[in-house]
């Protein structure tokens, strides 16, 4: 379970600064080597419409009317990297871990495909590779490899309008409160993510009520793992046999992948 520490990082996303350029989407795809696909626009500019196994972050275009003209607000969406992740708690095989810097990461080799993490996440973040014959869970990694190397996440690095403020989580929260105090009337008097789900590494400021931007404002200000296990505790014990069966399938799948890799290496030699 996660605990607070001096290394824990955070990001303040100031939505009043976002211009919807989608540079963060491009940088994220490039750094994580995720493939692109053909998409279509259907009456709105959000593209893709939802996060998926190849899109770890995206900009949502929220259209509103101002007088006779439509205006847009832009919302960056990605894993919130909870302080006490429900996905980590719900996983029966320890496929999720949380780094000292706060990144909630996923280990492919441990996954048994139960998808409890998808059910447990209050932000609807983990996505399954439904299109793959060897599917895994995919999501934002908080660029933990870059952070470990002293760099900022790729999406933050490329942002042209400094939408995101990166630093120690305590400093991030102080910066958020400072902006609200110094610009009364500019922001909604709430830092989304400060307390939701027990607190998240990514927090938001907005000039528009969060519920109007599609945020789930019904998430309680409590740590969710205990609630998660109370729910899962009601599942019949027979699920234990299912977990064992899925573990065997996962082990067989991983063994097959290893043999394939060894065969490929042998041919290359």
PDB file of C-alpha atoms in Angstrom:
ATOM      1  CA  UNK A   1       0.000   0.000   0.000  1.00  0.00           C
ATOM      2  CA  UNK A   2       1.193   3.490  -0.795  1.00  0.00           C
ATOM      3  CA  UNK A   3       2.561   5.855   1.818  1.00  0.00           C
ATOM      4  CA  UNK A   4       3.526   9.504   1.601  1.00  0.00           C
ATOM      5  CA  UNK A   5       7.209  10.222   1.086  1.00  0.00           C
ATOM      6  CA  UNK A   6       9.487  13.043  -0.002  1.00  0.00           C
ATOM      7  CA  UNK A   7       9.990  11.472  -3.440  1.00  0.00           C
ATOM      8  CA  UNK A   8       6.308  11.443  -4.381  1.00  0.00           C
ATOM      9  CA  UNK A   9       5.758  13.566  -7.476  1.00  0.00           C
ATOM     10  CA  UNK A  10       2.660  15.305  -8.685  1.00  0.00           C
ATOM     11  CA  UNK A  11       1.319  17.323 -11.583  1.00  0.00           C
ATOM     12  CA  UNK A  12      -0.990  20.329 -11.533  1.00  0.00           C
ATOM     13  CA  UNK A  13      -3.045  20.572 -14.719  1.00  0.00           C
ATOM     14  CA  UNK A  14      -4.295  24.158 -15.119  1.00  0.00           C
ATOM     15  CA  UNK A  15      -7.102  23.787 -17.636  1.00  0.00           C
ATOM     16  CA  UNK A  16      -7.344  27.565 -18.132  1.00  0.00           C
ATOM     17  CA  UNK A  17      -4.032  27.388 -20.010  1.00  0.00           C
ATOM     18  CA  UNK A  18      -4.786  24.517 -22.386  1.00  0.00           C
ATOM     19  CA  UNK A  19      -5.238  25.470 -26.050  1.00  0.00           C
ATOM     20  CA  UNK A  20      -6.151  21.990 -27.300  1.00  0.00           C
ATOM     21  CA  UNK A  21      -3.071  21.554 -29.492  1.00  0.00           C
ATOM     22  CA  UNK A  22      -2.829  17.826 -28.649  1.00  0.00           C
ATOM     23  CA  UNK A  23       0.960  18.011 -28.498  1.00  0.00           C
ATOM     24  CA  UNK A  24       0.792  15.908 -25.326  1.00  0.00           C
ATOM     25  CA  UNK A  25      -1.044  13.166 -27.220  1.00  0.00           C
ATOM     26  CA  UNK A  26       1.634  13.040 -29.896  1.00  0.00           C
ATOM     27  CA  UNK A  27       4.512  13.085 -27.399  1.00  0.00           C
ATOM     28  CA  UNK A  28       2.900  10.324 -25.338  1.00  0.00           C
ATOM     29  CA  UNK A  29       2.403   8.081 -28.374  1.00  0.00           C
ATOM     30  CA  UNK A  30       5.965   8.698 -29.520  1.00  0.00           C
ATOM     31  CA  UNK A  31       7.628   8.044 -26.164  1.00  0.00           C
ATOM     32  CA  UNK A  32       5.564   4.937 -25.415  1.00  0.00           C
ATOM     33  CA  UNK A  33       5.806   3.642 -28.992  1.00  0.00           C
ATOM     34  CA  UNK A  34       2.068   3.185 -29.345  1.00  0.00           C
ATOM     35  CA  UNK A  35       0.559   2.699 -32.765  1.00  0.00           C
ATOM     36  CA  UNK A  36      -1.890   5.051 -34.414  1.00  0.00           C
ATOM     37  CA  UNK A  37      -5.064   4.131 -36.231  1.00  0.00           C
ATOM     38  CA  UNK A  38      -7.591   5.631 -38.586  1.00  0.00           C
ATOM     39  CA  UNK A  39     -10.284   7.610 -36.790  1.00  0.00           C
ATOM     40  CA  UNK A  40     -13.275   9.718 -37.805  1.00  0.00           C
ATOM     41  CA  UNK A  41     -14.839  12.878 -36.418  1.00  0.00           C
ATOM     42  CA  UNK A  42     -18.531  12.661 -35.638  1.00  0.00           C
ATOM     43  CA  UNK A  43     -19.804  16.090 -34.669  1.00  0.00           C
ATOM     44  CA  UNK A  44     -17.061  16.859 -32.161  1.00  0.00           C
ATOM     45  CA  UNK A  45     -13.316  17.426 -32.103  1.00  0.00           C
ATOM     46  CA  UNK A  46     -12.342  14.958 -29.361  1.00  0.00           C
ATOM     47  CA  UNK A  47     -10.221  12.344 -31.102  1.00  0.00           C
ATOM     48  CA  UNK A  48     -10.138   9.556 -30.101  1.00  0.00           C
ATOM     49  CA  UNK A  49     -13.355   9.703 -28.147  1.00  0.00           C
ATOM     50  CA  UNK A  50     -11.977   7.676 -25.245  1.00  0.00           C
ATOM     51  CA  UNK A  51      -8.661   6.478 -23.905  1.00  0.00           C
ATOM     52  CA  UNK A  52      -7.709   3.082 -25.292  1.00  0.00           C
ATOM     53  CA  UNK A  53      -4.884   0.546 -25.245  1.00  0.00           C
ATOM     54  CA  UNK A  54      -2.849   2.714 -27.641  1.00  0.00           C
ATOM     55  CA  UNK A  55      -3.844   6.135 -26.325  1.00  0.00           C
ATOM     56  CA  UNK A  56      -2.635   6.820 -22.786  1.00  0.00           C
ATOM     57  CA  UNK A  57      -3.629  10.499 -22.803  1.00  0.00           C
ATOM     58  CA  UNK A  58      -5.997  12.582 -24.877  1.00  0.00           C
ATOM     59  CA  UNK A  59      -7.534  16.033 -24.988  1.00  0.00           C
ATOM     60  CA  UNK A  60     -11.305  16.185 -24.638  1.00  0.00           C
ATOM     61  CA  UNK A  61     -12.989  19.107 -26.426  1.00  0.00           C
ATOM     62  CA  UNK A  62     -15.973  20.212 -24.354  1.00  0.00           C
ATOM     63  CA  UNK A  63     -18.267  22.474 -26.375  1.00  0.00           C
ATOM     64  CA  UNK A  64     -20.419  25.116 -24.720  1.00  0.00           C
ATOM     65  CA  UNK A  65     -22.446  28.055 -26.018  1.00  0.00           C
ATOM     66  CA  UNK A  66     -21.442  31.625 -25.259  1.00  0.00           C
ATOM     67  CA  UNK A  67     -23.945  33.975 -26.805  1.00  0.00           C
ATOM     68  CA  UNK A  68     -24.392  32.895 -30.396  1.00  0.00           C
ATOM     69  CA  UNK A  69     -20.969  31.291 -30.679  1.00  0.00           C
ATOM     70  CA  UNK A  70     -19.692  27.876 -29.596  1.00  0.00           C
ATOM     71  CA  UNK A  71     -16.670  27.890 -27.313  1.00  0.00           C
ATOM     72  CA  UNK A  72     -14.491  24.987 -26.237  1.00  0.00           C
ATOM     73  CA  UNK A  73     -12.789  23.967 -23.041  1.00  0.00           C
ATOM     74  CA  UNK A  74      -9.966  21.460 -23.233  1.00  0.00           C
ATOM     75  CA  UNK A  75      -9.441  18.677 -20.712  1.00  0.00           C
ATOM     76  CA  UNK A  76      -6.335  16.486 -20.557  1.00  0.00           C
ATOM     77  CA  UNK A  77      -7.205  12.952 -19.569  1.00  0.00           C
ATOM     78  CA  UNK A  78      -4.801  10.255 -18.327  1.00  0.00           C
ATOM     79  CA  UNK A  79      -4.235   7.960 -15.337  1.00  0.00           C
ATOM     80  CA  UNK A  80      -4.490   9.947 -12.109  1.00  0.00           C
ATOM     81  CA  UNK A  81      -1.920   7.746 -10.301  1.00  0.00           C
ATOM     82  CA  UNK A  82      -3.754   7.545  -6.986  1.00  0.00           C
ATOM     83  CA  UNK A  83      -1.941   7.761  -3.681  1.00  0.00           C
ATOM     84  CA  UNK A  84      -3.665   4.536  -2.632  1.00  0.00           C
ATOM     85  CA  UNK A  85      -4.620   2.877  -5.929  1.00  0.00           C
ATOM     86  CA  UNK A  86      -7.775   0.793  -6.068  1.00  0.00           C
ATOM     87  CA  UNK A  87      -6.388  -1.050  -9.119  1.00  0.00           C
ATOM     88  CA  UNK A  88      -3.354  -2.158  -7.116  1.00  0.00           C
ATOM     89  CA  UNK A  89      -5.497  -3.332  -4.227  1.00  0.00           C
ATOM     90  CA  UNK A  90      -7.944  -5.197  -6.461  1.00  0.00           C
ATOM     91  CA  UNK A  91      -5.283  -7.117  -8.397  1.00  0.00           C
ATOM     92  CA  UNK A  92      -5.054 -10.652  -6.926  1.00  0.00           C
ATOM     93  CA  UNK A  93      -1.582 -11.381  -8.338  1.00  0.00           C
ATOM     94  CA  UNK A  94       0.343  -8.162  -7.694  1.00  0.00           C
ATOM     95  CA  UNK A  95       0.536  -7.054 -11.315  1.00  0.00           C
ATOM     96  CA  UNK A  96       0.318  -3.414 -10.190  1.00  0.00           C
ATOM     97  CA  UNK A  97       2.950  -1.602  -8.148  1.00  0.00           C
ATOM     98  CA  UNK A  98       3.481   1.993  -7.042  1.00  0.00           C
ATOM     99  CA  UNK A  99       6.936   3.542  -7.257  1.00  0.00           C
ATOM    100  CA  UNK A 100       8.299   5.883  -4.555  1.00  0.00           C
ATOM    101  CA  UNK A 101       7.751   8.718  -7.048  1.00  0.00           C
ATOM    102  CA  UNK A 102       4.049   7.879  -7.238  1.00  0.00           C
ATOM    103  CA  UNK A 103       3.753   6.146 -10.609  1.00  0.00           C
ATOM    104  CA  UNK A 104       1.257   3.269 -10.619  1.00  0.00           C
ATOM    105  CA  UNK A 105       2.729   0.723 -13.012  1.00  0.00           C
ATOM    106  CA  UNK A 106       1.704  -2.626 -14.418  1.00  0.00           C
ATOM    107  CA  UNK A 107       3.778  -5.789 -14.941  1.00  0.00           C
ATOM    108  CA  UNK A 108       2.663  -7.750 -17.993  1.00  0.00           C
ATOM    109  CA  UNK A 109       4.166 -11.067 -16.902  1.00  0.00           C
ATOM    110  CA  UNK A 110       2.122 -11.244 -13.695  1.00  0.00           C
ATOM    111  CA  UNK A 111      -1.267 -10.444 -15.209  1.00  0.00           C
ATOM    112  CA  UNK A 112      -3.869 -13.220 -15.405  1.00  0.00           C
ATOM    113  CA  UNK A 113      -6.423 -11.205 -17.364  1.00  0.00           C
ATOM    114  CA  UNK A 114      -9.080 -10.985 -14.637  1.00  0.00           C
ATOM    115  CA  UNK A 115      -9.557  -7.239 -15.282  1.00  0.00           C
ATOM    116  CA  UNK A 116     -10.480  -6.486 -11.666  1.00  0.00           C
ATOM    117  CA  UNK A 117      -8.364  -3.351 -12.055  1.00  0.00           C
ATOM    118  CA  UNK A 118     -10.753  -2.050 -14.710  1.00  0.00           C
ATOM    119  CA  UNK A 119     -13.715  -2.559 -12.406  1.00  0.00           C
ATOM    120  CA  UNK A 120     -11.993  -1.030  -9.366  1.00  0.00           C
ATOM    121  CA  UNK A 121     -10.644   2.157 -10.970  1.00  0.00           C
ATOM    122  CA  UNK A 122     -12.934   5.116 -10.145  1.00  0.00           C
ATOM    123  CA  UNK A 123     -11.545   7.078 -13.104  1.00  0.00           C
ATOM    124  CA  UNK A 124     -12.128   4.330 -15.723  1.00  0.00           C
ATOM    125  CA  UNK A 125      -8.466   4.325 -16.798  1.00  0.00           C
ATOM    126  CA  UNK A 126      -7.054   0.791 -17.375  1.00  0.00           C
ATOM    127  CA  UNK A 127      -7.795  -0.420 -20.895  1.00  0.00           C
ATOM    128  CA  UNK A 128      -7.653  -3.955 -22.279  1.00  0.00           C
ATOM    129  CA  UNK A 129      -6.102  -4.901 -25.604  1.00  0.00           C
ATOM    130  CA  UNK A 130      -9.277  -6.442 -26.963  1.00  0.00           C
ATOM    131  CA  UNK A 131      -7.838  -6.397 -30.466  1.00  0.00           C
ATOM    132  CA  UNK A 132      -4.849  -8.575 -29.517  1.00  0.00           C
ATOM    133  CA  UNK A 133      -4.569 -12.376 -29.357  1.00  0.00           C
ATOM    134  CA  UNK A 134      -2.256 -11.929 -26.341  1.00  0.00           C
ATOM    135  CA  UNK A 135      -3.984  -9.040 -24.573  1.00  0.00           C
ATOM    136  CA  UNK A 136      -2.559  -6.970 -21.729  1.00  0.00           C
ATOM    137  CA  UNK A 137      -3.766  -4.036 -19.667  1.00  0.00           C
ATOM    138  CA  UNK A 138      -2.492  -0.668 -20.907  1.00  0.00           C
ATOM    139  CA  UNK A 139      -2.413   2.767 -19.306  1.00  0.00           C
ATOM    140  CA  UNK A 140      -0.309   5.858 -18.632  1.00  0.00           C
ATOM    141  CA  UNK A 141       2.912   5.017 -16.757  1.00  0.00           C
ATOM    142  CA  UNK A 142       3.574   8.581 -15.496  1.00  0.00           C
ATOM    143  CA  UNK A 143       6.727   8.219 -17.633  1.00  0.00           C
ATOM    144  CA  UNK A 144       8.335   6.526 -14.630  1.00  0.00           C
ATOM    145  CA  UNK A 145      11.403   5.733 -16.737  1.00  0.00           C
ATOM    146  CA  UNK A 146      11.905   9.429 -17.523  1.00  0.00           C
ATOM    147  CA  UNK A 147      11.280  10.498 -13.928  1.00  0.00           C
ATOM    148  CA  UNK A 148      13.816   7.951 -12.670  1.00  0.00           C
ATOM    149  CA  UNK A 149      16.309   9.525 -15.092  1.00  0.00           C
ATOM    150  CA  UNK A 150      15.652  13.019 -13.740  1.00  0.00           C
ATOM    151  CA  UNK A 151      13.398  14.073 -16.631  1.00  0.00           C
ATOM    152  CA  UNK A 152       9.803  15.257 -16.687  1.00  0.00           C
ATOM    153  CA  UNK A 153       7.034  13.209 -18.353  1.00  0.00           C
ATOM    154  CA  UNK A 154       6.950  13.522 -22.139  1.00  0.00           C
ATOM    155  CA  UNK A 155       3.545  15.214 -22.231  1.00  0.00           C
ATOM    156  CA  UNK A 156       4.751  17.947 -19.877  1.00  0.00           C
ATOM    157  CA  UNK A 157       8.012  18.445 -21.754  1.00  0.00           C
ATOM    158  CA  UNK A 158       6.253  19.230 -25.038  1.00  0.00           C
ATOM    159  CA  UNK A 159       3.413  21.470 -23.768  1.00  0.00           C
ATOM    160  CA  UNK A 160       3.782  24.958 -25.328  1.00  0.00           C
ATOM    161  CA  UNK A 161       1.608  26.844 -22.821  1.00  0.00           C
ATOM    162  CA  UNK A 162       2.845  25.394 -19.514  1.00  0.00           C
ATOM    163  CA  UNK A 163      -0.480  23.779 -18.722  1.00  0.00           C
ATOM    164  CA  UNK A 164       1.238  21.332 -16.351  1.00  0.00           C
ATOM    165  CA  UNK A 165       3.284  22.124 -13.259  1.00  0.00           C
ATOM    166  CA  UNK A 166       5.485  19.182 -12.211  1.00  0.00           C
ATOM    167  CA  UNK A 167       7.189  18.733  -8.848  1.00  0.00           C
ATOM    168  CA  UNK A 168       6.880  17.135  -5.437  1.00  0.00           C
ATOM    169  CA  UNK A 169       3.209  16.534  -4.725  1.00  0.00           C
ATOM    170  CA  UNK A 170       3.224  18.788  -1.665  1.00  0.00           C
ATOM    171  CA  UNK A 171       4.633  21.635  -3.769  1.00  0.00           C
ATOM    172  CA  UNK A 172       2.085  20.947  -6.493  1.00  0.00           C
ATOM    173  CA  UNK A 173      -0.793  21.288  -4.026  1.00  0.00           C
ATOM    174  CA  UNK A 174       0.701  24.491  -2.618  1.00  0.00           C
ATOM    175  CA  UNK A 175       0.961  25.918  -6.138  1.00  0.00           C
ATOM    176  CA  UNK A 176      -2.669  25.034  -6.829  1.00  0.00           C
ATOM    177  CA  UNK A 177      -3.891  26.736  -3.660  1.00  0.00           C
ATOM    178  CA  UNK A 178      -1.677  29.743  -4.402  1.00  0.00           C
ATOM    179  CA  UNK A 179      -3.197  30.240  -7.855  1.00  0.00           C
ATOM    180  CA  UNK A 180      -6.731  30.063  -6.471  1.00  0.00           C
ATOM    181  CA  UNK A 181      -5.884  32.587  -3.737  1.00  0.00           C
ATOM    182  CA  UNK A 182      -4.046  35.019  -6.026  1.00  0.00           C
ATOM    183  CA  UNK A 183      -6.727  34.989  -8.745  1.00  0.00           C
ATOM    184  CA  UNK A 184     -10.096  35.064  -6.998  1.00  0.00           C
ATOM    185  CA  UNK A 185     -12.902  34.442  -9.438  1.00  0.00           C
ATOM    186  CA  UNK A 186     -10.657  32.900 -12.083  1.00  0.00           C
ATOM    187  CA  UNK A 187     -10.857  29.345 -10.775  1.00  0.00           C
ATOM    188  CA  UNK A 188     -13.453  27.107  -9.238  1.00  0.00           C
ATOM    189  CA  UNK A 189     -12.508  26.993  -5.544  1.00  0.00           C
ATOM    190  CA  UNK A 190     -11.583  23.339  -5.619  1.00  0.00           C
ATOM    191  CA  UNK A 191      -8.465  21.327  -6.469  1.00  0.00           C
ATOM    192  CA  UNK A 192      -9.749  18.176  -8.125  1.00  0.00           C
ATOM    193  CA  UNK A 193      -7.629  15.212  -7.053  1.00  0.00           C
ATOM    194  CA  UNK A 194      -6.443  16.704  -3.779  1.00  0.00           C
ATOM    195  CA  UNK A 195      -8.836  14.495  -1.827  1.00  0.00           C
ATOM    196  CA  UNK A 196     -10.804  12.466  -4.383  1.00  0.00           C
ATOM    197  CA  UNK A 197     -10.157   8.726  -3.993  1.00  0.00           C
ATOM    198  CA  UNK A 198      -7.856   9.536  -1.084  1.00  0.00           C
ATOM    199  CA  UNK A 199      -5.742  11.865  -3.227  1.00  0.00           C
ATOM    200  CA  UNK A 200      -4.127  11.542  -6.644  1.00  0.00           C
ATOM    201  CA  UNK A 201      -0.761  12.477  -8.134  1.00  0.00           C
ATOM    202  CA  UNK A 202      -2.426  14.461 -10.921  1.00  0.00           C
ATOM    203  CA  UNK A 203      -4.623  17.349  -9.748  1.00  0.00           C
ATOM    204  CA  UNK A 204      -6.654  19.922 -11.681  1.00  0.00           C
ATOM    205  CA  UNK A 205      -7.682  23.560 -11.627  1.00  0.00           C
ATOM    206  CA  UNK A 206     -10.551  24.825 -13.758  1.00  0.00           C
ATOM    207  CA  UNK A 207     -12.536  27.984 -14.436  1.00  0.00           C
ATOM    208  CA  UNK A 208     -15.613  25.883 -15.164  1.00  0.00           C
ATOM    209  CA  UNK A 209     -17.347  23.537 -12.697  1.00  0.00           C
ATOM    210  CA  UNK A 210     -15.710  20.147 -13.021  1.00  0.00           C
ATOM    211  CA  UNK A 211     -18.961  18.284 -13.534  1.00  0.00           C
ATOM    212  CA  UNK A 212     -19.581  20.372 -16.682  1.00  0.00           C
ATOM    213  CA  UNK A 213     -16.252  19.155 -18.076  1.00  0.00           C
ATOM    214  CA  UNK A 214     -17.054  15.479 -17.615  1.00  0.00           C
ATOM    215  CA  UNK A 215     -15.225  14.880 -14.328  1.00  0.00           C
ATOM    216  CA  UNK A 216     -16.727  12.314 -11.978  1.00  0.00           C
ATOM    217  CA  UNK A 217     -17.470  14.549  -9.010  1.00  0.00           C
ATOM    218  CA  UNK A 218     -19.174  11.759  -7.056  1.00  0.00           C
ATOM    219  CA  UNK A 219     -15.866  10.054  -6.192  1.00  0.00           C
ATOM    220  CA  UNK A 220     -15.610  10.091  -2.378  1.00  0.00           C
ATOM    221  CA  UNK A 221     -12.758  11.764  -0.546  1.00  0.00           C
ATOM    222  CA  UNK A 222     -11.623   8.485   0.996  1.00  0.00           C
ATOM    223  CA  UNK A 223      -9.028   5.852   0.164  1.00  0.00           C
ATOM    224  CA  UNK A 224     -10.752   3.301  -2.040  1.00  0.00           C
ATOM    225  CA  UNK A 225      -8.819   0.033  -1.489  1.00  0.00           C
ATOM    226  CA  UNK A 226     -10.793  -0.834   1.650  1.00  0.00           C
ATOM    227  CA  UNK A 227     -14.055  -0.226  -0.189  1.00  0.00           C
ATOM    228  CA  UNK A 228     -12.750  -2.287  -3.099  1.00  0.00           C
ATOM    229  CA  UNK A 229     -12.037  -5.313  -0.941  1.00  0.00           C
ATOM    230  CA  UNK A 230     -15.358  -4.997   0.858  1.00  0.00           C
ATOM    231  CA  UNK A 231     -16.989  -5.318  -2.561  1.00  0.00           C
ATOM    232  CA  UNK A 232     -14.759  -8.125  -3.784  1.00  0.00           C
ATOM    233  CA  UNK A 233     -15.212  -9.946  -0.504  1.00  0.00           C
ATOM    234  CA  UNK A 234     -18.798 -10.622  -1.518  1.00  0.00           C
ATOM    235  CA  UNK A 235     -17.704 -12.610  -4.554  1.00  0.00           C
ATOM    236  CA  UNK A 236     -18.133 -16.373  -4.039  1.00  0.00           C
ATOM    237  CA  UNK A 237     -15.077 -18.397  -3.075  1.00  0.00           C
ATOM    238  CA  UNK A 238     -15.388 -20.239  -6.386  1.00  0.00           C
ATOM    239  CA  UNK A 239     -13.651 -17.253  -7.947  1.00  0.00           C
ATOM    240  CA  UNK A 240     -10.474 -18.571  -6.298  1.00  0.00           C
ATOM    241  CA  UNK A 241     -10.564 -21.510  -8.677  1.00  0.00           C
ATOM    242  CA  UNK A 242     -11.014 -19.102 -11.575  1.00  0.00           C
ATOM    243  CA  UNK A 243      -7.952 -17.139 -10.461  1.00  0.00           C
ATOM    244  CA  UNK A 244      -5.910 -20.352 -10.340  1.00  0.00           C
ATOM    245  CA  UNK A 245      -7.137 -21.311 -13.796  1.00  0.00           C
ATOM    246  CA  UNK A 246      -6.323 -17.892 -15.221  1.00  0.00           C
ATOM    247  CA  UNK A 247      -2.887 -18.050 -13.611  1.00  0.00           C
ATOM    248  CA  UNK A 248      -2.171 -21.328 -15.373  1.00  0.00           C
ATOM    249  CA  UNK A 249      -3.331 -19.877 -18.681  1.00  0.00           C
ATOM    250  CA  UNK A 250      -1.149 -16.808 -18.156  1.00  0.00           C
ATOM    251  CA  UNK A 251       1.855 -18.977 -17.296  1.00  0.00           C
ATOM    252  CA  UNK A 252       1.330 -21.050 -20.445  1.00  0.00           C
ATOM    253  CA  UNK A 253       0.969 -17.923 -22.556  1.00  0.00           C
ATOM    254  CA  UNK A 254       4.123 -16.364 -21.124  1.00  0.00           C
ATOM    255  CA  UNK A 255       6.038 -19.608 -21.648  1.00  0.00           C
ATOM    256  CA  UNK A 256       4.932 -19.640 -25.268  1.00  0.00           C
ATOM    257  CA  UNK A 257       6.081 -16.054 -25.707  1.00  0.00           C
ATOM    258  CA  UNK A 258       9.465 -16.889 -24.164  1.00  0.00           C
ATOM    259  CA  UNK A 259       9.937 -19.863 -26.495  1.00  0.00           C
ATOM    260  CA  UNK A 260       9.050 -17.677 -29.465  1.00  0.00           C
ATOM    261  CA  UNK A 261      11.604 -15.086 -28.394  1.00  0.00           C
ATOM    262  CA  UNK A 262      14.279 -17.766 -27.923  1.00  0.00           C
ATOM    263  CA  UNK A 263      13.501 -19.180 -31.358  1.00  0.00           C
ATOM    264  CA  UNK A 264      13.793 -15.733 -32.910  1.00  0.00           C
ATOM    265  CA  UNK A 265      17.100 -15.109 -31.155  1.00  0.00           C
ATOM    266  CA  UNK A 266      18.411 -18.437 -32.410  1.00  0.00           C
ATOM    267  CA  UNK A 267      17.544 -17.541 -36.002  1.00  0.00           C
ATOM    268  CA  UNK A 268      19.199 -14.135 -35.656  1.00  0.00           C
ATOM    269  CA  UNK A 269      22.411 -15.766 -34.462  1.00  0.00           C
TER     270      UNK A 269
END
